[in-house]
């Protein structure tokens, strides 16, 4: 791994090549703050003749080099910022330069240099005569910083550097307990002092309980007045634990926040993983299943060295060649310095990928957190909506979102304004779904701190006449105002697509760990929409008339502090009802809260199984995907972990499904003919019968799931107690809305269905995970 790291570093830091004139002009304009409009006007023939991957690698390296030279503009380049601050401090002792020294200590902490930060803060307290003194409102912020520095040091020494499989997963028992208790004990002392000065400080109370649990003091040794209950599994609700096996498989990639795409990229019948980490020099990684229950990294062999960064990723076969391609999104949360290019990585089908962003006409420079594929005009080719962060939320200029029409020759044309999808907003999520069952995909756009948008597809006789109309208010789906990840799904199996919109309420001034403490303590406010001081997520049921009903409270999801980042859905227990998993957090190091899993109870309500199932990871969660990696008939869950600041790294997790007896399933791999080849948007209805003769219909739509995390386009459908499949109906996403009906199929089987042909059963036996004895963490090159 050390040799590989050196290769990464040498590629990223080698001298920049002589760029073709068009691309160099574009990059220099963006670096100079002029904007990326020149890119769209670059000569197409010149782009087509250029080595797209090398051009992108050089572009990304150039952007990173510029960032390093101006760290004051990049709040997440913390090592560089700390070094710059230190170089400007005339001295580091005495009572002088206290503000500068505190700023340096904070940057050291954010850079992952926790011990240095602790030493610096304690030195400041000694120098100004505050050590051992009672905490006052004026000094509280300093002690709060010291407390989280101790807690973070404990996490680094016990979870990051020597992570057990259940490290940082509530309830922190067994190997998850801290062997080196220095950090946690230091945090406990500081949080007890903070609470002594202000017992109403719920955030400190929450973190005191977390630190106490890390050393085995929870609940018995937590001061009675500061105990937060319900941090242990409810034994009255039995639910099996899903163990984290990422380390045992070599998939515990240690990095920052990022995206995940799960798919059979080499068409060998096994699911592979492509993942990103958002640091500007963090290498994207490709892991292929080896057919023996393990995974092999093929990043270099795939031609991906130097393809760095990316907060999110999704995939689709944009050119209908039978191999899934990748779209990597960059620049989100960075304001105007987030004017970074996205990457379209073409899967050549020979194990390698080529960056064809320039050649395809997709090169633009915007902060991009989300994108979604669909064939909006039914011509058999997938189009791409790219959601950008525009507006004044981070002080940046306009970055309108984009809709790219697939021209069918490997290129795209931007048509958003022409078809009526004109989005100049701070977009955080996007999802396509057919809200009125007319066969035309509609677009939902989640906007942070503004009304969300629903663009209903009105169709047209030609692309020139195609139109969308914004109807979110009329449909009743504008909330939540503070929103993030979103998706369409048929959670109640009634044949109409419903809508989930998760909340991310960072603008109200309340700290995240404080809000979560309020929820666990049951300290509700009088506000129905903000029961714990932050906005609730929304679950909307489709009324079948173009409108939706908010069923969040009726489904048991209203009184939850979500703060969603990554999220996705699937069937945890093969009962035929779709469940969902949420990665939570924000950049604040104090956001040490659990990621959350919700189980769908027969479409009537959702119950939380976070602690019972072992899903309560307290590090920040991002891209998520449900998938049957070992082909044993149930879905496992992979999630990318890590925060935004350089030092807030953590290892990704893979939760293995322990299995569910007497619950059937079927897996479907669809291939369009007049529809787009991966059949994105296809609607599937499965009629099943159980041993008692009871019938039910299960419904799914082909897609990658949530808008922050991309699962496989292969459909895994839990069938519950079904013993046979009576009928399978597929409505294909083409202009004719072709519908195909098939007779009886076997349960617990894989099928490949090509549009217009009979289903073909595939022989795909289980491939049990081959787990190593120890835990192996794969680090991103530094």
XYZ file of C-alpha atoms in Angstrom:
782
model
C 0.000 0.000 0.000
C 2.931 2.339 0.661
C 4.203 1.834 -2.902
C 0.712 2.469 -4.234
C 0.448 5.632 -2.164
C 3.710 6.888 -3.621
C 2.438 6.218 -7.124
C -0.717 8.196 -6.364
C 1.350 11.053 -4.993
C 3.768 11.147 -7.903
C 0.932 11.244 -10.407
C -0.923 14.002 -8.586
C 2.131 16.200 -7.994
C 3.985 15.696 -11.281
C 4.485 18.800 -13.461
C 1.398 19.779 -15.388
C 1.340 18.910 -19.053
C 0.940 21.357 -21.877
C -2.817 21.514 -22.241
C -4.711 22.009 -25.426
C -5.592 25.679 -25.823
C -9.335 25.363 -25.203
C -9.066 23.424 -21.962
C -6.208 25.517 -20.589
C -8.120 28.737 -21.277
C -11.170 27.310 -19.539
C -9.299 26.223 -16.411
C -7.385 29.475 -16.103
C -10.591 31.481 -16.409
C -12.174 29.454 -13.623
C -9.103 29.758 -11.420
C -9.151 33.478 -11.975
C -12.734 33.697 -10.833
C -14.147 34.622 -14.259
C -16.301 31.480 -14.514
C -16.594 28.370 -16.638
C -18.660 29.637 -19.550
C -15.697 29.460 -21.939
C -15.629 25.697 -21.406
C -19.005 25.211 -23.045
C -17.779 27.062 -26.120
C -14.545 25.084 -26.524
C -14.037 23.520 -29.937
C -15.689 20.059 -30.000
C -13.217 18.558 -32.458
C -10.300 19.660 -30.305
C -11.898 18.037 -27.255
C -12.553 14.774 -29.086
C -8.892 14.394 -30.021
C -7.598 15.033 -26.503
C -6.832 12.396 -23.849
C -9.778 13.077 -21.570
C -8.448 11.315 -18.476
C -5.072 13.068 -18.616
C -6.777 16.394 -19.180
C -9.020 15.884 -16.155
C -6.137 14.676 -13.983
C -4.139 17.793 -14.873
C -7.142 20.034 -14.297
C -7.797 18.584 -10.843
C -4.114 18.766 -9.922
C -4.029 22.384 -11.016
C -7.071 23.252 -8.937
C -5.557 21.584 -5.898
C -2.232 23.391 -6.400
C -4.066 26.703 -6.488
C -6.021 25.811 -3.368
C -2.811 25.021 -1.482
C -1.403 28.395 -2.442
C -4.500 30.174 -1.050
C -5.591 28.090 1.958
C -7.372 31.074 3.500
C -10.082 30.649 0.833
C -10.593 26.928 1.529
C -11.985 26.328 5.014
C -11.394 22.572 4.785
C -7.656 22.655 3.939
C -6.899 22.668 7.636
C -3.255 21.561 7.678
C -2.343 24.246 5.178
C -4.403 26.833 7.047
C -2.782 25.893 10.361
C 0.704 26.190 8.884
C -0.154 29.612 7.441
C -1.529 30.853 10.778
C 1.488 29.564 12.685
C 3.885 31.282 10.290
C 2.203 34.619 11.039
C 2.270 34.384 14.846
C 5.250 36.325 16.200
C 5.560 34.032 19.220
C 3.658 31.190 20.841
C 3.981 31.848 24.548
C 2.684 34.146 27.265
C -0.642 35.897 27.300
C -0.117 37.617 23.945
C -1.771 36.509 20.693
C -4.461 34.520 22.524
C -6.972 34.799 19.685
C -4.405 33.798 17.104
C -3.240 30.872 19.220
C -6.839 29.690 19.714
C -7.424 29.916 15.995
C -4.283 27.859 15.401
C -5.379 25.260 17.960
C -8.763 24.955 16.282
C -7.195 24.432 12.853
C -4.816 21.812 14.296
C -7.812 19.983 15.743
C -9.694 20.125 12.447
C -6.568 18.878 10.698
C -6.560 15.775 12.875
C -3.729 16.925 15.142
C -5.757 16.494 18.314
C -2.894 16.058 20.795
C -1.209 19.218 19.525
C -4.512 21.079 19.812
C -4.980 19.916 23.415
C -1.475 21.006 24.370
C -2.015 24.393 22.745
C -5.376 25.043 24.448
C -4.127 23.987 27.866
C -1.068 26.203 27.432
C -3.310 29.154 26.681
C -5.411 28.477 29.792
C -2.256 28.355 31.912
C -0.790 31.478 30.371
C -3.891 33.578 31.002
C -4.487 32.151 34.470
C -7.746 30.304 33.702
C -6.710 26.715 34.343
C -8.767 25.244 37.146
C -11.030 28.285 37.316
C -14.813 28.121 37.077
C -16.093 28.278 33.521
C -17.843 31.526 32.617
C -19.911 32.435 29.544
C -16.851 34.260 28.217
C -14.531 31.247 28.549
C -17.055 28.533 27.730
C -16.119 28.321 24.063
C -12.492 27.563 24.928
C -13.410 24.670 27.238
C -15.881 23.361 24.694
C -13.075 23.232 22.155
C -10.820 21.457 24.633
C -13.514 18.890 25.425
C -14.121 17.896 21.818
C -10.362 17.785 21.225
C -10.052 15.173 23.984
C -13.022 13.197 22.645
C -11.674 13.296 19.105
C -8.237 12.161 20.288
C -9.879 9.168 21.934
C -11.702 8.300 18.718
C -8.513 8.584 16.688
C -6.418 6.385 18.964
C -9.080 3.748 19.539
C -11.284 3.757 16.460
C -9.410 5.286 13.532
C -5.923 3.913 14.180
C -6.938 0.606 15.758
C -10.539 0.233 14.716
C -12.535 -2.804 15.707
C -15.439 -3.883 13.517
C -17.935 -2.232 15.864
C -15.796 0.826 16.589
C -17.901 3.948 17.084
C -21.131 1.968 16.730
C -23.589 2.305 19.603
C -23.791 0.906 22.222
C -19.937 0.825 22.195
C -19.629 -2.562 23.835
C -16.880 -5.180 23.673
C -14.084 -4.287 21.266
C -15.635 -0.865 20.704
C -14.594 0.219 24.203
C -11.549 2.463 24.293
C -8.383 0.658 25.372
C -6.504 3.932 25.649
C -8.886 5.888 27.880
C -6.855 9.116 27.956
C -8.967 10.969 25.425
C -12.380 9.862 26.693
C -11.434 10.481 30.343
C -10.185 13.947 29.457
C -13.452 14.639 27.642
C -15.509 13.415 30.616
C -13.677 15.790 32.945
C -14.257 18.739 30.647
C -17.933 17.968 30.014
C -18.592 17.554 33.737
C -17.012 20.978 34.300
C -19.085 22.486 31.491
C -22.255 21.010 32.977
C -21.345 22.194 36.463
C -21.330 25.740 35.140
C -24.484 25.248 33.036
C -26.607 22.139 33.705
C -28.923 23.067 30.836
C -26.179 22.484 28.247
C -27.738 19.485 26.513
C -25.007 19.213 23.901
C -22.335 18.714 26.571
C -24.671 16.305 28.343
C -24.984 14.214 25.176
C -21.231 14.065 24.616
C -20.615 13.248 28.287
C -22.794 10.155 27.848
C -20.992 9.154 24.644
C -17.557 9.550 26.264
C -18.724 7.601 29.317
C -19.978 4.766 27.152
C -16.590 4.604 25.395
C -14.893 3.643 28.681
C -17.679 1.469 30.088
C -19.107 4.037 32.511
C -22.534 4.216 30.862
C -25.062 4.164 32.373
C -24.016 3.345 35.956
C -21.260 5.918 36.455
C -22.869 8.827 34.627
C -24.063 11.423 37.176
C -27.777 10.785 37.615
C -28.801 14.311 36.692
C -26.888 14.130 33.412
C -27.805 10.650 32.217
C -29.404 10.345 28.765
C -31.417 7.115 28.612
C -32.286 4.942 25.616
C -28.754 4.665 24.246
C -28.919 0.874 24.602
C -30.878 -1.578 22.405
C -34.454 -2.313 23.440
C -34.382 -6.022 24.298
C -38.161 -6.200 24.127
C -37.940 -5.640 20.352
C -35.787 -8.470 19.041
C -33.964 -7.647 15.842
C -30.762 -9.337 14.615
C -27.460 -7.479 14.595
C -25.876 -6.691 11.240
C -22.106 -6.958 11.847
C -19.696 -4.561 10.148
C -17.372 -6.719 8.014
C -15.761 -4.008 5.871
C -12.385 -4.373 7.579
C -12.401 -8.154 7.253
C -12.955 -7.766 3.497
C -10.444 -4.975 2.932
C -13.252 -2.518 2.155
C -12.807 -0.273 5.218
C -11.482 2.624 3.174
C -10.507 5.386 5.574
C -11.353 8.828 4.256
C -13.648 11.805 4.288
C -17.253 12.223 3.210
C -17.952 10.835 -0.230
C -20.157 8.804 -2.515
C -20.657 5.126 -3.312
C -21.787 3.390 -6.495
C -22.483 -0.358 -6.370
C -22.782 -2.227 -9.664
C -21.463 -5.154 -11.672
C -19.021 -2.992 -13.576
C -17.221 -5.847 -15.363
C -20.340 -7.941 -16.081
C -19.168 -11.072 -14.259
C -22.342 -11.423 -12.209
C -20.850 -10.013 -8.998
C -21.375 -6.574 -7.510
C -18.401 -4.208 -7.341
C -17.840 -0.911 -5.518
C -16.665 2.511 -6.655
C -16.219 5.126 -3.944
C -15.020 8.684 -3.552
C -13.714 10.932 -0.777
C -14.243 14.649 -1.107
C -10.716 15.895 -0.326
C -9.224 17.603 -3.365
C -6.424 15.027 -3.570
C -8.359 11.987 -2.321
C -8.168 9.231 -4.897
C -11.416 7.632 -6.119
C -11.288 3.842 -5.581
C -12.589 0.849 -7.537
C -12.935 -2.547 -5.845
C -13.953 -5.578 -7.917
C -15.398 -8.773 -6.469
C -12.908 -11.612 -6.983
C -15.499 -14.409 -7.253
C -14.233 -16.066 -4.076
C -15.942 -13.847 -1.516
C -13.305 -11.120 -1.470
C -12.484 -7.861 -3.214
C -9.456 -6.590 -5.095
C -8.662 -2.937 -5.651
C -8.328 -2.206 -9.365
C -8.066 1.587 -9.286
C -4.744 1.801 -11.081
C -5.491 -0.969 -13.568
C -8.778 0.766 -14.421
C -6.936 3.936 -15.451
C -8.355 5.996 -12.625
C -5.184 7.300 -10.970
C -5.471 11.045 -10.475
C -9.269 11.051 -10.634
C -9.622 12.645 -7.208
C -12.244 14.252 -5.019
C -15.994 13.900 -5.325
C -18.616 14.288 -2.614
C -21.102 12.150 -4.535
C -21.242 9.647 -7.403
C -23.933 7.915 -9.404
C -23.929 5.533 -12.354
C -25.792 4.595 -15.526
C -25.090 3.152 -18.982
C -25.318 6.452 -20.856
C -24.269 5.046 -24.256
C -26.259 1.768 -24.147
C -23.158 -0.397 -24.620
C -24.031 -2.759 -21.758
C -21.517 -1.400 -19.239
C -22.374 1.029 -16.449
C -20.574 4.373 -16.499
C -19.905 6.716 -13.567
C -20.637 10.369 -12.893
C -18.565 11.989 -10.107
C -19.722 15.277 -8.552
C -17.332 17.850 -7.071
C -17.236 21.283 -5.443
C -20.281 21.118 -3.151
C -20.284 23.241 0.041
C -17.288 25.277 -1.175
C -19.027 28.342 -2.581
C -17.194 30.050 -5.407
C -14.029 28.031 -4.795
C -16.209 25.000 -5.540
C -16.124 25.816 -9.254
C -14.727 22.386 -10.018
C -15.463 20.050 -12.915
C -17.518 16.896 -12.571
C -16.356 13.700 -14.273
C -18.171 11.350 -16.632
C -16.164 8.123 -16.560
C -16.911 5.890 -19.535
C -16.697 2.160 -18.822
C -14.849 0.727 -21.809
C -15.900 -2.830 -20.967
C -12.318 -4.069 -20.760
C -11.753 -3.234 -17.101
C -10.756 0.369 -17.751
C -12.516 3.728 -17.574
C -11.924 6.909 -19.559
C -12.864 10.405 -18.459
C -15.015 11.645 -21.347
C -16.382 14.773 -19.643
C -14.878 17.130 -22.204
C -15.645 14.945 -25.201
C -19.262 14.466 -24.064
C -19.903 18.192 -23.655
C -20.465 17.934 -19.904
C -17.534 20.084 -18.797
C -18.706 22.950 -16.606
C -17.457 24.451 -13.363
C -20.001 24.594 -10.542
C -20.357 23.325 -6.960
C -22.334 20.105 -7.583
C -23.783 17.886 -4.831
C -26.300 15.798 -6.794
C -27.225 14.380 -10.182
C -29.855 11.990 -11.496
C -30.290 9.957 -14.699
C -33.558 9.374 -16.588
C -34.798 9.169 -20.157
C -37.111 12.158 -19.865
C -38.250 12.099 -23.537
C -38.508 8.323 -24.008
C -36.050 8.093 -26.907
C -34.132 5.183 -25.373
C -31.185 7.296 -24.225
C -30.495 8.416 -20.668
C -30.404 12.135 -19.955
C -28.778 13.769 -16.933
C -29.951 16.394 -14.473
C -27.084 18.037 -12.565
C -28.086 19.939 -9.422
C -25.775 22.829 -8.516
C -25.508 25.054 -5.445
C -26.507 28.540 -6.492
C -27.414 31.642 -4.530
C -26.096 33.479 -1.536
C -26.120 30.719 1.089
C -22.340 30.487 0.975
C -21.722 33.844 -0.656
C -21.304 32.481 -4.151
C -22.598 33.740 -7.462
C -25.158 32.067 -9.711
C -24.615 28.412 -10.550
C -27.759 27.315 -12.336
C -28.550 23.619 -12.412
C -28.254 21.823 -15.729
C -30.295 19.319 -17.742
C -28.267 17.490 -20.348
C -30.081 15.846 -23.274
C -28.381 12.710 -24.574
C -27.697 13.185 -28.293
C -27.111 9.473 -28.888
C -23.591 9.918 -30.246
C -21.696 10.128 -26.961
C -22.426 13.821 -26.482
C -24.988 15.870 -24.551
C -26.721 19.215 -25.054
C -27.773 21.438 -22.148
C -31.534 22.124 -22.464
C -32.776 23.115 -18.987
C -34.140 26.548 -19.888
C -35.559 25.285 -23.173
C -37.753 22.610 -21.517
C -38.774 24.663 -18.489
C -36.459 23.362 -15.762
C -34.824 26.626 -14.796
C -33.305 26.076 -11.345
C -31.251 28.884 -9.832
C -31.197 27.624 -6.229
C -29.023 25.925 -3.624
C -29.845 22.374 -4.743
C -28.964 19.447 -2.454
C -30.924 16.510 -3.887
C -32.675 15.437 -7.072
C -34.793 12.445 -8.047
C -36.805 11.344 -11.076
C -40.146 9.585 -10.607
C -43.456 9.174 -12.406
C -45.843 10.926 -10.024
C -48.957 10.597 -12.210
C -48.317 7.197 -13.840
C -48.349 8.631 -17.353
C -45.054 6.984 -18.293
C -43.098 10.266 -18.304
C -40.459 10.799 -15.589
C -41.002 13.888 -13.450
C -38.231 15.647 -11.533
C -38.149 16.553 -7.840
C -35.462 19.003 -6.721
C -34.583 19.383 -3.044
C -33.429 22.918 -2.195
C -31.744 23.972 1.035
C -33.544 26.841 2.815
C -36.082 27.461 0.064
C -39.215 25.740 -1.275
C -38.518 22.477 -3.051
C -39.500 22.035 -6.687
C -41.553 19.430 -8.562
C -41.271 19.599 -12.340
C -44.059 17.610 -13.954
C -43.189 16.222 -17.376
C -45.803 17.414 -19.911
C -44.182 15.696 -22.872
C -44.048 16.959 -26.437
C -44.049 15.882 -30.060
C -40.324 16.598 -30.321
C -37.453 17.640 -28.113
C -37.942 21.213 -29.309
C -41.508 21.134 -28.003
C -40.847 19.223 -24.765
C -41.993 20.984 -21.622
C -41.971 20.643 -17.826
C -44.167 22.604 -15.423
C -43.289 23.383 -11.797
C -46.105 22.185 -9.484
C -44.611 21.650 -6.020
C -47.021 24.010 -4.274
C -50.077 22.535 -5.972
C -48.848 19.012 -5.224
C -48.147 19.857 -1.574
C -44.476 18.839 -1.586
C -42.536 22.073 -1.002
C -41.369 21.113 2.504
C -39.110 20.686 4.376
C -37.519 24.062 3.838
C -34.187 22.754 5.128
C -33.935 19.673 2.933
C -31.252 17.380 1.568
C -31.425 13.815 0.230
C -34.640 12.803 -1.529
C -36.090 9.897 -3.470
C -39.212 8.425 -5.039
C -40.361 4.969 -3.902
C -43.568 3.016 -3.530
C -43.317 2.448 0.219
C -46.893 1.146 0.508
C -46.892 -1.066 -2.623
C -49.997 0.553 -4.116
C -48.549 1.153 -7.586
C -48.056 4.913 -7.166
C -44.685 6.466 -6.409
C -44.416 8.222 -3.059
C -41.769 10.730 -2.023
C -39.286 11.003 0.847
C -37.509 14.303 1.562
C -35.000 14.276 4.413
C -34.180 17.341 6.500
C -30.870 19.088 7.169
C -31.705 22.062 9.358
C -28.339 23.774 9.830
C -29.561 27.352 9.619
C -31.422 27.765 12.914
C -28.351 28.163 15.119
C -29.001 25.039 17.195
C -26.114 22.586 17.477
C -26.883 19.151 16.095
C -25.817 17.199 19.197
C -27.999 19.481 21.299
C -31.076 18.733 19.140
C -30.446 14.977 19.264
C -30.152 15.145 23.056
C -33.558 16.848 23.156
C -35.071 14.009 21.152
C -33.636 11.270 23.374
C -34.778 13.165 26.465
C -38.219 13.824 24.983
C -37.952 17.585 25.465
C -40.372 18.666 22.741
C -41.256 22.195 21.779
C -44.759 23.335 20.866
C -43.953 23.397 17.156
C -45.358 20.451 15.184
C -42.879 20.960 12.337
C -39.897 21.516 14.664
C -40.565 19.350 17.748
C -36.933 19.522 18.891
C -35.991 22.888 17.451
C -35.107 21.585 14.004
C -37.277 20.832 10.994
C -38.608 17.313 10.501
C -38.210 15.200 7.397
C -41.257 14.642 5.173
C -42.821 11.459 3.862
C -45.452 12.105 1.202
C -48.031 9.539 0.075
C -49.171 9.817 -3.530
C -52.893 10.685 -3.761
C -53.083 9.407 -7.373
C -54.347 12.779 -8.625
C -51.124 14.765 -8.915
C -51.077 15.694 -5.230
C -49.531 14.174 -2.117
C -50.474 13.860 1.553
C -47.911 14.430 4.293
C -47.970 11.159 6.293
C -44.767 11.785 8.243
C -46.459 11.772 11.634
C -48.867 8.957 10.809
C -45.913 6.780 9.754
C -43.951 7.459 12.958
C -41.255 9.656 11.435
C -42.188 13.149 12.618
C -40.436 13.271 15.990
C -36.960 12.455 14.689
C -33.861 14.647 14.513
C -32.494 13.372 11.221
C -29.874 15.848 9.868
C -29.538 13.640 6.803
C -26.555 13.593 4.480
C -26.243 10.242 2.714
C -29.249 7.938 2.531
C -30.715 5.041 0.632
C -33.440 2.437 0.796
C -33.857 -1.303 0.351
C -35.451 -4.335 1.981
C -33.636 -5.183 5.223
C -35.599 -8.300 6.049
C -37.018 -9.581 2.733
C -40.576 -8.885 3.861
C -41.411 -7.000 0.658
C -41.569 -3.553 2.300
C -38.914 -0.922 1.642
C -36.797 0.298 4.596
C -34.275 3.157 4.677
C -30.907 4.060 6.241
C -29.713 7.613 6.893
C -26.169 8.909 7.289
C -26.264 11.845 9.689
C -24.049 14.696 10.826
C -22.503 17.950 9.707
C -18.929 19.292 9.639
C -18.984 20.230 13.358
C -16.734 17.752 15.226
C -19.276 17.734 18.049
C -21.838 16.098 15.740
C -21.198 12.678 17.267
C -24.654 11.232 16.696
C -25.907 7.885 15.371
C -26.746 7.118 11.776
C -30.282 5.744 11.739
C -32.133 2.764 10.274
C -35.909 2.653 9.855
C -37.860 -0.537 9.131
C -41.107 -0.418 7.174
C -43.851 -2.286 9.032
C -46.176 -3.490 6.263
C -46.562 -0.010 4.821
C -48.416 1.153 7.931
C -45.597 2.723 9.962
C -41.825 2.846 10.343
C -40.025 1.616 13.430
C -36.441 2.487 14.264
C -34.009 -0.441 14.562
C -30.820 1.641 14.765
C -29.521 0.262 18.064
C -31.071 -3.184 17.821
C -29.518 -3.863 14.394
C -26.103 -2.377 15.166
C -26.490 0.484 12.673
C -25.932 3.368 15.138
C -22.531 4.486 13.872
C -21.686 7.789 15.549
C -19.279 8.978 12.881
C -20.608 10.976 9.950
C -22.380 8.941 7.267
C -22.605 9.786 3.579
C -23.140 7.734 0.412
C -25.151 4.567 1.145
C -26.276 1.552 -0.866
C -28.311 -1.602 -0.228
C -27.099 -4.618 -2.246
C -26.782 -8.404 -2.034
C -22.997 -8.494 -2.280
C -22.596 -12.201 -1.442
C -25.593 -13.406 -3.507
C -27.125 -15.195 -0.533
C -30.586 -13.727 -1.081
C -30.626 -10.739 1.273
C -29.382 -7.171 1.092
C -26.304 -5.888 2.889
C -25.568 -2.170 3.389
C -22.428 -0.223 2.487
C -21.871 3.333 3.684
C -19.072 5.850 3.147
C -18.000 7.424 6.444
C -16.055 10.558 7.355
C -16.560 14.278 7.765
C -15.565 17.406 5.883
C -12.498 18.687 7.748
C -9.162 17.088 6.874
C -8.763 15.308 10.190
C -12.331 14.018 10.431
C -11.635 10.731 8.683
C -13.197 7.373 9.342
C -13.359 3.919 7.799
C -16.282 2.927 5.575
C -18.592 0.166 6.756
C -20.301 -2.872 5.255
C -23.122 -4.311 7.333
C -23.673 -7.990 6.569
C -27.274 -9.161 6.572
C -27.539 -12.091 9.045
C -30.316 -13.641 6.958
C -34.043 -14.183 7.416
C -35.444 -17.701 7.477
C -38.547 -18.599 5.491
C -38.511 -15.339 3.533
C -38.227 -15.600 -0.218
C -36.777 -13.228 -2.793
C -36.177 -12.766 -6.492
C -33.452 -10.807 -8.307
C -34.099 -9.241 -11.712
C -31.612 -7.838 -14.200
C -33.482 -5.908 -16.893
C -32.230 -4.842 -20.309
C -34.148 -2.398 -22.458
C -34.401 -2.545 -26.232
C -36.622 0.352 -27.269
C -36.150 1.560 -23.666
C -32.760 2.642 -22.340
C -30.553 -0.423 -21.980
C -30.210 -0.433 -18.139
C -34.011 0.076 -17.965
C -33.784 2.981 -15.522
C -37.361 3.991 -14.752
C -38.898 0.587 -15.540
C -41.873 -0.221 -13.293
C -42.121 -3.796 -12.013
C -45.095 -5.529 -10.383
C -44.690 -9.008 -8.887
C -47.784 -11.037 -7.960
C -46.946 -13.665 -5.336
C -48.788 -16.332 -3.336
C -47.786 -17.802 0.030
C -48.347 -21.310 1.395
C -51.783 -20.362 2.729
C -52.963 -19.091 -0.649
C -52.756 -15.413 0.324
C -51.883 -13.112 -2.554
C -50.062 -9.795 -2.664
C -48.421 -7.540 -5.241
C -44.992 -6.016 -4.756
C -43.852 -3.041 -6.803
C -40.439 -1.626 -7.626
C -38.842 0.907 -9.975
C -35.400 0.374 -11.507
C -32.950 2.985 -10.223
C -30.039 3.615 -7.894
C -32.169 4.716 -4.924
C -31.523 7.785 -2.792
C -29.911 10.914 -4.193
C -26.775 10.563 -2.019
C -25.626 6.999 -2.587
C -26.175 4.747 -5.608
C -27.233 1.118 -5.297
C -27.238 -1.469 -8.061
C -29.678 -1.244 -10.956
C -30.331 -4.960 -10.448
C -33.625 -5.327 -8.597
C -33.608 -7.339 -5.388
C -37.201 -7.911 -4.294
C -38.012 -9.490 -0.952
C -41.099 -11.705 -1.226
C -41.837 -12.424 2.431
C -43.610 -15.757 2.954
C -44.311 -16.237 -0.766
C -43.829 -19.734 -2.174
C -44.363 -18.857 -5.834
C -44.519 -15.974 -8.265
C -47.753 -16.089 -10.256
C -47.065 -13.175 -12.554
C -44.438 -10.570 -13.347
C -45.347 -7.379 -15.188
C -42.821 -4.853 -16.490
C -43.714 -1.444 -17.872
C -40.710 -0.313 -19.878
C -39.635 3.369 -19.928
C -40.019 3.947 -23.673
C -42.347 6.266 -25.588
C -44.906 3.504 -26.153
C -44.828 2.610 -22.480
C -44.472 -1.001 -23.556
C -45.830 -3.457 -21.005
C -44.737 -7.078 -20.874
C -46.382 -9.754 -18.742
C -44.764 -13.052 -17.827
C -46.167 -16.141 -16.159
C -44.880 -18.100 -13.201
C -41.283 -17.635 -12.053
C -39.376 -19.402 -9.317
C -38.615 -17.740 -6.015
C -35.067 -17.450 -4.662
C -33.664 -17.112 -8.159
C -31.907 -14.673 -10.493
C -33.449 -13.745 -13.835
C -32.241 -11.725 -16.775
C -35.052 -10.171 -18.814
C -34.351 -8.520 -22.149
C -37.224 -6.393 -23.427
C -39.248 -8.462 -25.857
C -37.772 -11.804 -24.748
C -38.719 -14.460 -22.218
C -37.024 -14.375 -18.799
C -33.770 -16.341 -18.607
C -32.871 -17.865 -15.271
C -29.246 -17.263 -14.282
C -27.151 -19.715 -12.317
C -25.708 -17.489 -9.633
C -24.930 -19.471 -6.492
C -24.032 -17.709 -3.250
C -20.466 -16.461 -2.842
C -19.930 -16.353 0.940
C -17.801 -13.499 2.199
C -14.153 -14.497 2.665
C -13.271 -12.680 5.854
C -9.749 -12.199 7.133
C -8.984 -12.707 10.808
C -8.082 -9.085 11.437
C -9.361 -5.665 10.489
C -7.796 -4.041 7.466
C -8.236 -0.335 6.908
C -7.366 1.125 3.524
C -6.180 4.697 3.812
C -6.431 7.435 1.254
C -3.026 8.807 0.217
C -2.103 11.884 2.190
